[in-house]
Short mmCIF file of the C-alpha atoms (twelve columns), coordinates in Angstrom:
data_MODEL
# 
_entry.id   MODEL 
# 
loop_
_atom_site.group_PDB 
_atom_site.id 
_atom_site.type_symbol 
_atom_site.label_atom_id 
_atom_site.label_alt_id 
_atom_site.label_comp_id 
_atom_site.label_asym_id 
_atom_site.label_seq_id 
_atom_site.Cartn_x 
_atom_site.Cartn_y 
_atom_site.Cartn_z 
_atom_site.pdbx_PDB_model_num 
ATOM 1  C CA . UNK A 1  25.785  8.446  -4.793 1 
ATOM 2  C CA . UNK A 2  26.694  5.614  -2.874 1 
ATOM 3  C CA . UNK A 3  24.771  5.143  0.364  1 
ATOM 4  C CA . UNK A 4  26.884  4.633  3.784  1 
ATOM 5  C CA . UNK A 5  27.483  1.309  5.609  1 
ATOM 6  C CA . UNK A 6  24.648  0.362  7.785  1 
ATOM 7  C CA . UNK A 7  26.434  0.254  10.826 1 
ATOM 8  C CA . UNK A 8  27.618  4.056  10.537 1 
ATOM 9  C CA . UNK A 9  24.113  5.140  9.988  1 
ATOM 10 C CA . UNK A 10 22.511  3.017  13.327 1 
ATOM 11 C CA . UNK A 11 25.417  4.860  15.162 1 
ATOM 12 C CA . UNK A 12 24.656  8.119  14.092 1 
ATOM 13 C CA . UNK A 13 20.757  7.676  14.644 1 
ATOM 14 C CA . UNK A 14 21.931  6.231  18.075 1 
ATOM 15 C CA . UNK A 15 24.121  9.295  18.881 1 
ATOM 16 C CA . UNK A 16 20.803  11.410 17.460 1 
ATOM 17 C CA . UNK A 17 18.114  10.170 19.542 1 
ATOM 18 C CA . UNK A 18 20.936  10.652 22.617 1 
ATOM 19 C CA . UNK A 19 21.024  13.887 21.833 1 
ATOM 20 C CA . UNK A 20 17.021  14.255 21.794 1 
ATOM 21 C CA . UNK A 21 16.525  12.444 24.935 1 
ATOM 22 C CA . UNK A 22 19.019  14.486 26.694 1 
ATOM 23 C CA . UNK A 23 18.318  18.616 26.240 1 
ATOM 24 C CA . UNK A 24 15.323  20.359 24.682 1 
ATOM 25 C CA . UNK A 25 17.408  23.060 23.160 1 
ATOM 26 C CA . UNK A 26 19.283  21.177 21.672 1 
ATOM 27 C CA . UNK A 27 17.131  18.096 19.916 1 
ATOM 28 C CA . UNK A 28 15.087  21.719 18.759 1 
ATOM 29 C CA . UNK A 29 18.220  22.836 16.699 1 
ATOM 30 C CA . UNK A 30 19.336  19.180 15.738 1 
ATOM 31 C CA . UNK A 31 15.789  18.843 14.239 1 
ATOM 32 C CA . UNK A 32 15.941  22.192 12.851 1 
ATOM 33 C CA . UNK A 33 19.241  21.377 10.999 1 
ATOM 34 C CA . UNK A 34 18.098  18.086 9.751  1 
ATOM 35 C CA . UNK A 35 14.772  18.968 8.674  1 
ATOM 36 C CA . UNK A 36 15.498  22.570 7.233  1 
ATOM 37 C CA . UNK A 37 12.499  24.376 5.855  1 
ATOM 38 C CA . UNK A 38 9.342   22.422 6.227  1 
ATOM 39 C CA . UNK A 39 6.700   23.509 3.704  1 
ATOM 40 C CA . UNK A 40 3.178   22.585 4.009  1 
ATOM 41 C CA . UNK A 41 1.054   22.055 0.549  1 
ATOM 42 C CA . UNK A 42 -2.964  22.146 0.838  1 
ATOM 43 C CA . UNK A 43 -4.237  19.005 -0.881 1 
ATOM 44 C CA . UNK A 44 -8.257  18.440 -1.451 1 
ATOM 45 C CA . UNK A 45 -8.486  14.832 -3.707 1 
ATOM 46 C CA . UNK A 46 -11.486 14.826 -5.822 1 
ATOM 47 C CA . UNK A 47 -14.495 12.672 -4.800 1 
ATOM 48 C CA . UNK A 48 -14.451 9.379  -5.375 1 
ATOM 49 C CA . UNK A 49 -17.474 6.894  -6.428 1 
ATOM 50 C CA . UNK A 50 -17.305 3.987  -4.017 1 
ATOM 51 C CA . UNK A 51 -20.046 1.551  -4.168 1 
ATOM 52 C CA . UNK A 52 -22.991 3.988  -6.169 1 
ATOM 53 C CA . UNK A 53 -22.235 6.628  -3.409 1 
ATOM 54 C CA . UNK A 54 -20.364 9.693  -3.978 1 
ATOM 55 C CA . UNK A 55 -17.076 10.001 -1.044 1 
ATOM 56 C CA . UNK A 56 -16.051 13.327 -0.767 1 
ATOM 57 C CA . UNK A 57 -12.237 12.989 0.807  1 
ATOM 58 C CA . UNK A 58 -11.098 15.546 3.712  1 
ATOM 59 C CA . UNK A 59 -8.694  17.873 2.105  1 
ATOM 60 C CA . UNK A 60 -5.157  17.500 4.038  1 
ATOM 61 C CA . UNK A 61 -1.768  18.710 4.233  1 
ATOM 62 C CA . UNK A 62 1.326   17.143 2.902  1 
ATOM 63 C CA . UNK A 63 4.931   18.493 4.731  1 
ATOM 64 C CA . UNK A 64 7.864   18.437 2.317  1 
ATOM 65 C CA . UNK A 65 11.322  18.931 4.129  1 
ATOM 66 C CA . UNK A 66 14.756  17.589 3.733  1 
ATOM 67 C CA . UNK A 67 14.192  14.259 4.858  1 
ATOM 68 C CA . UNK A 68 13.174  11.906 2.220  1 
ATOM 69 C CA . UNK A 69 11.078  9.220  4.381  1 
ATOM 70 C CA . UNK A 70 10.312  6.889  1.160  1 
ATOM 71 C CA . UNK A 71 14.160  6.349  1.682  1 
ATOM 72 C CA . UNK A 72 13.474  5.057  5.010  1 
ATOM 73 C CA . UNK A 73 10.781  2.037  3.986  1 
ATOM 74 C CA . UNK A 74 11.686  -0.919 4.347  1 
ATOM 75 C CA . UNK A 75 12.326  -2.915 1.103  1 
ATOM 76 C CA . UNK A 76 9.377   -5.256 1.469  1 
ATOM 77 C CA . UNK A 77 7.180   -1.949 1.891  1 
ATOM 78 C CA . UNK A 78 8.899   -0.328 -1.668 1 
ATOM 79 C CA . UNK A 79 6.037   -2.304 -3.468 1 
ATOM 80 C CA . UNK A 80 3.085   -0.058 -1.964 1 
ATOM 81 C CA . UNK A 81 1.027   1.614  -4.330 1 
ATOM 82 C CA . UNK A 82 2.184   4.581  -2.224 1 
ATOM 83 C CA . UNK A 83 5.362   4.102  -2.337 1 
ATOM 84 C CA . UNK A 84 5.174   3.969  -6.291 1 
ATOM 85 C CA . UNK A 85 2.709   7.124  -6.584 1 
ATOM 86 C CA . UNK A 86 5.041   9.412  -4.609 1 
ATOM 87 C CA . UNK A 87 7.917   8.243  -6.705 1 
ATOM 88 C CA . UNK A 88 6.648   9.916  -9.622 1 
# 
């Protein structure tokens, strides 16, 4: 896979966000088309020790649709431990 030229992406995002500024209806189905099927996945993280006391995280939700936004970091942010966990 070989990713497009930069310039034809800006002018597509361009032409995208014209399209959502412009008519409800239709930046609903453009999203719709783009994003497909968004599923949601119930995450609870076990409890972590910080500092002798016992933190209890706040179970969340984690969206997966077609859009792969690690894709979209910018290279200098591809080094986060984030960026690295979600890549596996």
């Amino acid at each position: 896979f070989k990713a497009p030229p930069k310039e034809w992406i800006e002018f597509r995002l361009e032409r995208f966000q014209e399209t959502l500024n412009k008519n409800t209806k239709a930046s609903a189905l453009a999203l719709k088309e783009l994003l497909g099927t968004i599923e949601l996945e119930p995450v609870k993280d076990d409890c972590v020790v910080e500092n002798g006391h016992l933190i209890e995280s706040k179970p969340y939700y984690l969206a997966h649709s077609n859009i792969a936004t690690l894709a979209l970091l910018d290279e200098k942010h591809k080094g986060t431990n984030w960026y690295l966990l979600r890549r596996r």
